Amino acid sequence: MSEPAKKIVTYEDLYSIPDNMTGEIINGELIATPRPSRKHVYTASRLDKSLGSPFDLGRGGPGGWIILVEPELGLGEDILVPDLGGWKRERFPIDEETNYITVAPNWVCEVLSPSTLRNDKVKKMPIYARHAVEYIWLIDPIVMTMDAFRLESGRWLLLGSFSENDKVEIEPFQEIEINLEDLWLK
């Protein structure tokens, strides 16, 4: 007996996701995850504040970046929504005909949750690599850790693993010090 034909998932299928969920298309599969917890949102918000002023606005830092919270990325057939995405300003497409952004970011940050951890690490990291995202940070607000990676020859190279109250100066934002203690809701 043959298997039933697998339905081809399209962007329009994302409109069927309930409002309290985040929808992504990963490797041809429609993935719906619950909206993030308060610890997750707190960590993403605090990191955005730490990077936004010096890198996006150029206040107290080099500027030259556009950093967005939960950007919708159209990377080939995949629609991904990282917690944060950053583009060097000259690479960011100001106008596109789609809601999603088709230019891969230079950097993404995935804040890990129990419901997203497997997708973020196992499914999304290879897609980011395939589309030449240069850096990815994985931050876990529950165990208070951060892993930073750089793409080299199509593989993720671990730049460093940090935890709790470490002070971090790490690519691609090594011009500033990030106090990880500021990212945790305690």
JSON list of C-alpha atoms in Angstrom, two decimals:
[
{"chain": "A", "resi": 1, "resn": "MET", "atom": "CA", "xyz": [0.00, 0.00, 0.00]},
{"chain": "A", "resi": 2, "resn": "SER", "atom": "CA", "xyz": [1.44, 3.37, -0.97]},
{"chain": "A", "resi": 3, "resn": "GLU", "atom": "CA", "xyz": [1.62, 6.37, 1.35]},
{"chain": "A", "resi": 4, "resn": "PRO", "atom": "CA", "xyz": [-0.75, 9.25, 0.72]},
{"chain": "A", "resi": 5, "resn": "ALA", "atom": "CA", "xyz": [0.80, 12.14, -1.20]},
{"chain": "A", "resi": 6, "resn": "LYS", "atom": "CA", "xyz": [2.33, 14.71, 1.11]},
{"chain": "A", "resi": 7, "resn": "LYS", "atom": "CA", "xyz": [0.63, 18.12, 0.91]},
{"chain": "A", "resi": 8, "resn": "ILE", "atom": "CA", "xyz": [2.90, 20.84, -0.38]},
{"chain": "A", "resi": 9, "resn": "VAL", "atom": "CA", "xyz": [3.05, 23.60, 2.22]},
{"chain": "A", "resi": 10, "resn": "THR", "atom": "CA", "xyz": [2.82, 27.18, 0.94]},
{"chain": "A", "resi": 11, "resn": "TYR", "atom": "CA", "xyz": [3.19, 30.60, 2.49]},
{"chain": "A", "resi": 12, "resn": "GLU", "atom": "CA", "xyz": [-0.60, 30.93, 2.54]},
{"chain": "A", "resi": 13, "resn": "ASP", "atom": "CA", "xyz": [-0.75, 27.99, 4.99]},
{"chain": "A", "resi": 14, "resn": "LEU", "atom": "CA", "xyz": [0.86, 30.26, 7.59]},
{"chain": "A", "resi": 15, "resn": "TYR", "atom": "CA", "xyz": [-2.42, 32.22, 7.71]},
{"chain": "A", "resi": 16, "resn": "SER", "atom": "CA", "xyz": [-4.10, 29.14, 9.23]},
{"chain": "A", "resi": 17, "resn": "ILE", "atom": "CA", "xyz": [-1.89, 29.30, 12.33]},
{"chain": "A", "resi": 18, "resn": "PRO", "atom": "CA", "xyz": [-3.74, 30.60, 15.44]},
{"chain": "A", "resi": 19, "resn": "ASP", "atom": "CA", "xyz": [-2.78, 34.10, 16.57]},
{"chain": "A", "resi": 20, "resn": "ASN", "atom": "CA", "xyz": [-1.13, 32.79, 19.73]},
{"chain": "A", "resi": 21, "resn": "MET", "atom": "CA", "xyz": [1.35, 30.69, 17.71]},
{"chain": "A", "resi": 22, "resn": "THR", "atom": "CA", "xyz": [4.38, 31.39, 15.54]},
{"chain": "A", "resi": 23, "resn": "GLY", "atom": "CA", "xyz": [4.36, 29.66, 12.17]},
{"chain": "A", "resi": 24, "resn": "GLU", "atom": "CA", "xyz": [7.37, 28.59, 10.14]},
{"chain": "A", "resi": 25, "resn": "ILE", "atom": "CA", "xyz": [7.92, 26.37, 7.13]},
{"chain": "A", "resi": 26, "resn": "ILE", "atom": "CA", "xyz": [10.94, 24.18, 7.78]},
{"chain": "A", "resi": 27, "resn": "ASN", "atom": "CA", "xyz": [12.05, 21.59, 5.23]},
{"chain": "A", "resi": 28, "resn": "GLY", "atom": "CA", "xyz": [8.58, 21.57, 3.66]},
{"chain": "A", "resi": 29, "resn": "GLU", "atom": "CA", "xyz": [6.77, 21.11, 6.99]},
{"chain": "A", "resi": 30, "resn": "LEU", "atom": "CA", "xyz": [4.43, 23.63, 8.60]},
{"chain": "A", "resi": 31, "resn": "ILE", "atom": "CA", "xyz": [5.65, 24.13, 12.18]},
{"chain": "A", "resi": 32, "resn": "ALA", "atom": "CA", "xyz": [3.54, 25.99, 14.73]},
{"chain": "A", "resi": 33, "resn": "THR", "atom": "CA", "xyz": [5.00, 26.79, 18.13]},
{"chain": "A", "resi": 34, "resn": "PRO", "atom": "CA", "xyz": [3.44, 28.60, 21.09]},
{"chain": "A", "resi": 35, "resn": "ARG", "atom": "CA", "xyz": [4.31, 32.24, 21.67]},
{"chain": "A", "resi": 36, "resn": "PRO", "atom": "CA", "xyz": [7.43, 32.43, 23.82]},
{"chain": "A", "resi": 37, "resn": "SER", "atom": "CA", "xyz": [7.51, 32.47, 27.62]},
{"chain": "A", "resi": 38, "resn": "ARG", "atom": "CA", "xyz": [8.27, 35.61, 29.60]},
{"chain": "A", "resi": 39, "resn": "LYS", "atom": "CA", "xyz": [11.89, 34.46, 30.23]},
{"chain": "A", "resi": 40, "resn": "HIS", "atom": "CA", "xyz": [12.35, 33.92, 26.50]},
{"chain": "A", "resi": 41, "resn": "VAL", "atom": "CA", "xyz": [10.89, 37.32, 25.59]},
{"chain": "A", "resi": 42, "resn": "TYR", "atom": "CA", "xyz": [12.84, 39.07, 28.35]},
{"chain": "A", "resi": 43, "resn": "THR", "atom": "CA", "xyz": [16.14, 37.60, 27.09]},
{"chain": "A", "resi": 44, "resn": "ALA", "atom": "CA", "xyz": [15.43, 38.52, 23.46]},
{"chain": "A", "resi": 45, "resn": "SER", "atom": "CA", "xyz": [14.29, 42.04, 24.44]},
{"chain": "A", "resi": 46, "resn": "ARG", "atom": "CA", "xyz": [17.33, 42.68, 26.61]},
{"chain": "A", "resi": 47, "resn": "LEU", "atom": "CA", "xyz": [19.71, 41.45, 23.92]},
{"chain": "A", "resi": 48, "resn": "ASP", "atom": "CA", "xyz": [17.98, 43.67, 21.37]},
{"chain": "A", "resi": 49, "resn": "LYS", "atom": "CA", "xyz": [18.44, 46.66, 23.69]},
{"chain": "A", "resi": 50, "resn": "SER", "atom": "CA", "xyz": [22.11, 45.76, 24.28]},
{"chain": "A", "resi": 51, "resn": "LEU", "atom": "CA", "xyz": [22.88, 45.53, 20.55]},
{"chain": "A", "resi": 52, "resn": "GLY", "atom": "CA", "xyz": [20.40, 48.00, 19.08]},
{"chain": "A", "resi": 53, "resn": "SER", "atom": "CA", "xyz": [21.83, 51.23, 20.41]},
{"chain": "A", "resi": 54, "resn": "PRO", "atom": "CA", "xyz": [25.51, 50.69, 19.50]},
{"chain": "A", "resi": 55, "resn": "PHE", "atom": "CA", "xyz": [25.04, 48.72, 16.29]},
{"chain": "A", "resi": 56, "resn": "ASP", "atom": "CA", "xyz": [21.67, 49.67, 14.79]},
{"chain": "A", "resi": 57, "resn": "LEU", "atom": "CA", "xyz": [21.53, 53.29, 15.96]},
{"chain": "A", "resi": 58, "resn": "GLY", "atom": "CA", "xyz": [25.28, 53.86, 16.23]},
{"chain": "A", "resi": 59, "resn": "ARG", "atom": "CA", "xyz": [25.07, 55.29, 19.76]},
{"chain": "A", "resi": 60, "resn": "GLY", "atom": "CA", "xyz": [28.18, 54.34, 21.71]},
{"chain": "A", "resi": 61, "resn": "GLY", "atom": "CA", "xyz": [29.21, 51.88, 19.01]},
{"chain": "A", "resi": 62, "resn": "PRO", "atom": "CA", "xyz": [30.11, 51.52, 15.36]},
{"chain": "A", "resi": 63, "resn": "GLY", "atom": "CA", "xyz": [26.59, 51.43, 13.86]},
{"chain": "A", "resi": 64, "resn": "GLY", "atom": "CA", "xyz": [26.23, 49.90, 10.41]},
{"chain": "A", "resi": 65, "resn": "TRP", "atom": "CA", "xyz": [23.63, 47.24, 11.24]},
{"chain": "A", "resi": 66, "resn": "ILE", "atom": "CA", "xyz": [19.89, 46.73, 11.03]},
{"chain": "A", "resi": 67, "resn": "ILE", "atom": "CA", "xyz": [18.70, 44.49, 13.86]},
{"chain": "A", "resi": 68, "resn": "LEU", "atom": "CA", "xyz": [15.12, 43.20, 13.91]},
{"chain": "A", "resi": 69, "resn": "VAL", "atom": "CA", "xyz": [13.07, 41.26, 16.45]},
{"chain": "A", "resi": 70, "resn": "GLU", "atom": "CA", "xyz": [11.40, 38.15, 15.01]},
{"chain": "A", "resi": 71, "resn": "PRO", "atom": "CA", "xyz": [12.03, 38.93, 11.33]},
{"chain": "A", "resi": 72, "resn": "GLU", "atom": "CA", "xyz": [10.27, 36.62, 8.91]},
{"chain": "A", "resi": 73, "resn": "LEU", "atom": "CA", "xyz": [12.89, 35.17, 6.56]},
{"chain": "A", "resi": 74, "resn": "GLY", "atom": "CA", "xyz": [12.16, 33.59, 3.18]},
{"chain": "A", "resi": 75, "resn": "LEU", "atom": "CA", "xyz": [15.22, 31.42, 2.60]},
{"chain": "A", "resi": 76, "resn": "GLY", "atom": "CA", "xyz": [14.49, 29.35, -0.48]},
{"chain": "A", "resi": 77, "resn": "GLU", "atom": "CA", "xyz": [11.45, 27.20, 0.30]},
{"chain": "A", "resi": 78, "resn": "ASP", "atom": "CA", "xyz": [11.83, 27.77, 4.04]},
{"chain": "A", "resi": 79, "resn": "ILE", "atom": "CA", "xyz": [10.15, 30.49, 6.09]},
{"chain": "A", "resi": 80, "resn": "LEU", "atom": "CA", "xyz": [12.04, 30.97, 9.35]},
{"chain": "A", "resi": 81, "resn": "VAL", "atom": "CA", "xyz": [11.45, 33.34, 12.25]},
{"chain": "A", "resi": 82, "resn": "PRO", "atom": "CA", "xyz": [14.55, 33.74, 14.44]},
{"chain": "A", "resi": 83, "resn": "ASP", "atom": "CA", "xyz": [14.23, 35.70, 17.67]},
{"chain": "A", "resi": 84, "resn": "LEU", "atom": "CA", "xyz": [16.64, 38.33, 16.36]},
{"chain": "A", "resi": 85, "resn": "GLY", "atom": "CA", "xyz": [18.24, 38.90, 12.99]},
{"chain": "A", "resi": 86, "resn": "GLY", "atom": "CA", "xyz": [20.92, 41.36, 11.99]},
{"chain": "A", "resi": 87, "resn": "TRP", "atom": "CA", "xyz": [22.04, 42.58, 8.58]},
{"chain": "A", "resi": 88, "resn": "LYS", "atom": "CA", "xyz": [24.96, 44.80, 7.72]},
{"chain": "A", "resi": 89, "resn": "ARG", "atom": "CA", "xyz": [23.09, 47.91, 6.66]},
{"chain": "A", "resi": 90, "resn": "GLU", "atom": "CA", "xyz": [24.29, 47.84, 3.03]},
{"chain": "A", "resi": 91, "resn": "ARG", "atom": "CA", "xyz": [22.86, 44.31, 2.56]},
{"chain": "A", "resi": 92, "resn": "PHE", "atom": "CA", "xyz": [19.39, 44.94, 3.98]},
{"chain": "A", "resi": 93, "resn": "PRO", "atom": "CA", "xyz": [16.62, 45.08, 1.35]},
{"chain": "A", "resi": 94, "resn": "ILE", "atom": "CA", "xyz": [14.56, 48.18, 2.10]},
{"chain": "A", "resi": 95, "resn": "ASP", "atom": "CA", "xyz": [11.71, 47.30, -0.27]},
{"chain": "A", "resi": 96, "resn": "GLU", "atom": "CA", "xyz": [10.54, 43.84, -1.28]},
{"chain": "A", "resi": 97, "resn": "GLU", "atom": "CA", "xyz": [7.24, 42.67, -2.70]},
{"chain": "A", "resi": 98, "resn": "THR", "atom": "CA", "xyz": [6.89, 40.04, 0.03]},
{"chain": "A", "resi": 99, "resn": "ASN", "atom": "CA", "xyz": [6.30, 40.39, 3.75]},
{"chain": "A", "resi": 100, "resn": "TYR", "atom": "CA", "xyz": [9.24, 38.08, 4.42]},
{"chain": "A", "resi": 101, "resn": "ILE", "atom": "CA", "xyz": [12.84, 39.16, 3.91]},
{"chain": "A", "resi": 102, "resn": "THR", "atom": "CA", "xyz": [14.62, 37.23, 1.15]},
{"chain": "A", "resi": 103, "resn": "VAL", "atom": "CA", "xyz": [18.19, 38.31, 1.93]},
{"chain": "A", "resi": 104, "resn": "ALA", "atom": "CA", "xyz": [19.76, 36.09, 4.58]},
{"chain": "A", "resi": 105, "resn": "PRO", "atom": "CA", "xyz": [20.90, 38.00, 7.64]},
{"chain": "A", "resi": 106, "resn": "ASN", "atom": "CA", "xyz": [24.56, 38.18, 8.60]},
{"chain": "A", "resi": 107, "resn": "TRP", "atom": "CA", "xyz": [23.66, 37.12, 12.16]},
{"chain": "A", "resi": 108, "resn": "VAL", "atom": "CA", "xyz": [20.75, 35.39, 13.87]},
{"chain": "A", "resi": 109, "resn": "CYS", "atom": "CA", "xyz": [19.98, 34.67, 17.48]},
{"chain": "A", "resi": 110, "resn": "GLU", "atom": "CA", "xyz": [17.71, 31.87, 18.55]},
{"chain": "A", "resi": 111, "resn": "VAL", "atom": "CA", "xyz": [16.52, 32.05, 22.15]},
{"chain": "A", "resi": 112, "resn": "LEU", "atom": "CA", "xyz": [15.90, 28.44, 23.06]},
{"chain": "A", "resi": 113, "resn": "SER", "atom": "CA", "xyz": [12.70, 27.17, 24.66]},
{"chain": "A", "resi": 114, "resn": "PRO", "atom": "CA", "xyz": [11.75, 23.58, 25.45]},
{"chain": "A", "resi": 115, "resn": "SER", "atom": "CA", "xyz": [9.22, 23.71, 22.58]},
{"chain": "A", "resi": 116, "resn": "THR", "atom": "CA", "xyz": [11.69, 25.14, 20.00]},
{"chain": "A", "resi": 117, "resn": "LEU", "atom": "CA", "xyz": [15.08, 23.74, 21.00]},
{"chain": "A", "resi": 118, "resn": "ARG", "atom": "CA", "xyz": [15.04, 20.75, 18.64]},
{"chain": "A", "resi": 119, "resn": "ASN", "atom": "CA", "xyz": [13.87, 22.78, 15.63]},
{"chain": "A", "resi": 120, "resn": "ASP", "atom": "CA", "xyz": [16.33, 25.63, 16.34]},
{"chain": "A", "resi": 121, "resn": "LYS", "atom": "CA", "xyz": [19.36, 23.36, 16.68]},
{"chain": "A", "resi": 122, "resn": "VAL", "atom": "CA", "xyz": [18.65, 20.40, 14.42]},
{"chain": "A", "resi": 123, "resn": "LYS", "atom": "CA", "xyz": [16.48, 21.80, 11.63]},
{"chain": "A", "resi": 124, "resn": "LYS", "atom": "CA", "xyz": [17.13, 25.53, 11.40]},
{"chain": "A", "resi": 125, "resn": "MET", "atom": "CA", "xyz": [20.93, 25.69, 11.90]},
{"chain": "A", "resi": 126, "resn": "PRO", "atom": "CA", "xyz": [21.61, 23.69, 8.69]},
{"chain": "A", "resi": 127, "resn": "ILE", "atom": "CA", "xyz": [19.23, 25.97, 6.76]},
{"chain": "A", "resi": 128, "resn": "TYR", "atom": "CA", "xyz": [21.02, 29.05, 8.07]},
{"chain": "A", "resi": 129, "resn": "ALA", "atom": "CA", "xyz": [24.34, 27.49, 7.01]},
{"chain": "A", "resi": 130, "resn": "ARG", "atom": "CA", "xyz": [23.00, 26.62, 3.54]},
{"chain": "A", "resi": 131, "resn": "HIS", "atom": "CA", "xyz": [22.01, 30.29, 3.07]},
{"chain": "A", "resi": 132, "resn": "ALA", "atom": "CA", "xyz": [25.38, 31.60, 4.31]},
{"chain": "A", "resi": 133, "resn": "VAL", "atom": "CA", "xyz": [24.25, 33.27, 7.54]},
{"chain": "A", "resi": 134, "resn": "GLU", "atom": "CA", "xyz": [27.66, 34.10, 8.99]},
{"chain": "A", "resi": 135, "resn": "TYR", "atom": "CA", "xyz": [26.90, 33.91, 12.72]},
{"chain": "A", "resi": 136, "resn": "ILE", "atom": "CA", "xyz": [24.37, 32.31, 15.02]},
{"chain": "A", "resi": 137, "resn": "TRP", "atom": "CA", "xyz": [23.97, 32.68, 18.75]},
{"chain": "A", "resi": 138, "resn": "LEU", "atom": "CA", "xyz": [21.94, 30.16, 20.73]},
{"chain": "A", "resi": 139, "resn": "ILE", "atom": "CA", "xyz": [20.82, 31.50, 24.10]},
{"chain": "A", "resi": 140, "resn": "ASP", "atom": "CA", "xyz": [19.02, 29.44, 26.73]},
{"chain": "A", "resi": 141, "resn": "PRO", "atom": "CA", "xyz": [17.31, 31.66, 29.32]},
{"chain": "A", "resi": 142, "resn": "ILE", "atom": "CA", "xyz": [16.37, 28.71, 31.54]},
{"chain": "A", "resi": 143, "resn": "VAL", "atom": "CA", "xyz": [19.89, 27.34, 32.10]},
{"chain": "A", "resi": 144, "resn": "MET", "atom": "CA", "xyz": [21.40, 30.80, 31.42]},
{"chain": "A", "resi": 145, "resn": "THR", "atom": "CA", "xyz": [23.86, 29.86, 28.66]},
{"chain": "A", "resi": 146, "resn": "MET", "atom": "CA", "xyz": [24.99, 31.28, 25.35]},
{"chain": "A", "resi": 147, "resn": "ASP", "atom": "CA", "xyz": [26.77, 29.49, 22.50]},
{"chain": "A", "resi": 148, "resn": "ALA", "atom": "CA", "xyz": [28.18, 31.59, 19.65]},
{"chain": "A", "resi": 149, "resn": "PHE", "atom": "CA", "xyz": [29.02, 30.10, 16.25]},
{"chain": "A", "resi": 150, "resn": "ARG", "atom": "CA", "xyz": [30.65, 31.36, 13.04]},
{"chain": "A", "resi": 151, "resn": "LEU", "atom": "CA", "xyz": [30.08, 29.69, 9.67]},
{"chain": "A", "resi": 152, "resn": "GLU", "atom": "CA", "xyz": [33.33, 28.40, 8.15]},
{"chain": "A", "resi": 153, "resn": "SER", "atom": "CA", "xyz": [33.42, 26.31, 4.97]},
{"chain": "A", "resi": 154, "resn": "GLY", "atom": "CA", "xyz": [29.73, 25.47, 5.38]},
{"chain": "A", "resi": 155, "resn": "ARG", "atom": "CA", "xyz": [30.10, 24.24, 8.98]},
{"chain": "A", "resi": 156, "resn": "TRP", "atom": "CA", "xyz": [29.38, 25.88, 12.31]},
{"chain": "A", "resi": 157, "resn": "LEU", "atom": "CA", "xyz": [32.53, 26.62, 14.32]},
{"chain": "A", "resi": 158, "resn": "LEU", "atom": "CA", "xyz": [31.91, 27.16, 18.03]},
{"chain": "A", "resi": 159, "resn": "LEU", "atom": "CA", "xyz": [33.44, 30.50, 19.01]},
{"chain": "A", "resi": 160, "resn": "GLY", "atom": "CA", "xyz": [32.60, 30.11, 22.67]},
{"chain": "A", "resi": 161, "resn": "SER", "atom": "CA", "xyz": [30.17, 28.91, 25.30]},
{"chain": "A", "resi": 162, "resn": "PHE", "atom": "CA", "xyz": [29.27, 31.23, 28.14]},
{"chain": "A", "resi": 163, "resn": "SER", "atom": "CA", "xyz": [26.98, 31.20, 31.15]},
{"chain": "A", "resi": 164, "resn": "GLU", "atom": "CA", "xyz": [25.28, 33.10, 33.94]},
{"chain": "A", "resi": 165, "resn": "ASN", "atom": "CA", "xyz": [27.21, 36.32, 34.67]},
{"chain": "A", "resi": 166, "resn": "ASP", "atom": "CA", "xyz": [30.00, 36.04, 32.06]},
{"chain": "A", "resi": 167, "resn": "LYS", "atom": "CA", "xyz": [30.97, 39.21, 30.26]},
{"chain": "A", "resi": 168, "resn": "VAL", "atom": "CA", "xyz": [31.17, 38.53, 26.54]},
{"chain": "A", "resi": 169, "resn": "GLU", "atom": "CA", "xyz": [32.92, 40.29, 23.65]},
{"chain": "A", "resi": 170, "resn": "ILE", "atom": "CA", "xyz": [32.07, 38.01, 20.74]},
{"chain": "A", "resi": 171, "resn": "GLU", "atom": "CA", "xyz": [31.73, 38.16, 16.96]},
{"chain": "A", "resi": 172, "resn": "PRO", "atom": "CA", "xyz": [30.12, 39.82, 15.16]},
{"chain": "A", "resi": 173, "resn": "PHE", "atom": "CA", "xyz": [29.54, 42.35, 17.95]},
{"chain": "A", "resi": 174, "resn": "GLN", "atom": "CA", "xyz": [32.94, 42.17, 19.64]},
{"chain": "A", "resi": 175, "resn": "GLU", "atom": "CA", "xyz": [33.21, 45.96, 19.89]},
{"chain": "A", "resi": 176, "resn": "ILE", "atom": "CA", "xyz": [31.03, 45.96, 22.99]},
{"chain": "A", "resi": 177, "resn": "GLU", "atom": "CA", "xyz": [30.87, 43.92, 26.16]},
{"chain": "A", "resi": 178, "resn": "ILE", "atom": "CA", "xyz": [27.61, 42.09, 26.85]},
{"chain": "A", "resi": 179, "resn": "ASN", "atom": "CA", "xyz": [27.00, 41.21, 30.48]},
{"chain": "A", "resi": 180, "resn": "LEU", "atom": "CA", "xyz": [25.01, 37.97, 30.24]},
{"chain": "A", "resi": 181, "resn": "GLU", "atom": "CA", "xyz": [23.58, 38.58, 33.71]},
{"chain": "A", "resi": 182, "resn": "ASP", "atom": "CA", "xyz": [21.54, 41.39, 32.12]},
{"chain": "A", "resi": 183, "resn": "LEU", "atom": "CA", "xyz": [19.75, 38.85, 29.88]},
{"chain": "A", "resi": 184, "resn": "TRP", "atom": "CA", "xyz": [18.25, 36.64, 32.60]},
{"chain": "A", "resi": 185, "resn": "LEU", "atom": "CA", "xyz": [14.87, 37.21, 34.26]},
{"chain": "A", "resi": 186, "resn": "LYS", "atom": "CA", "xyz": [15.42, 36.22, 37.88]}
]
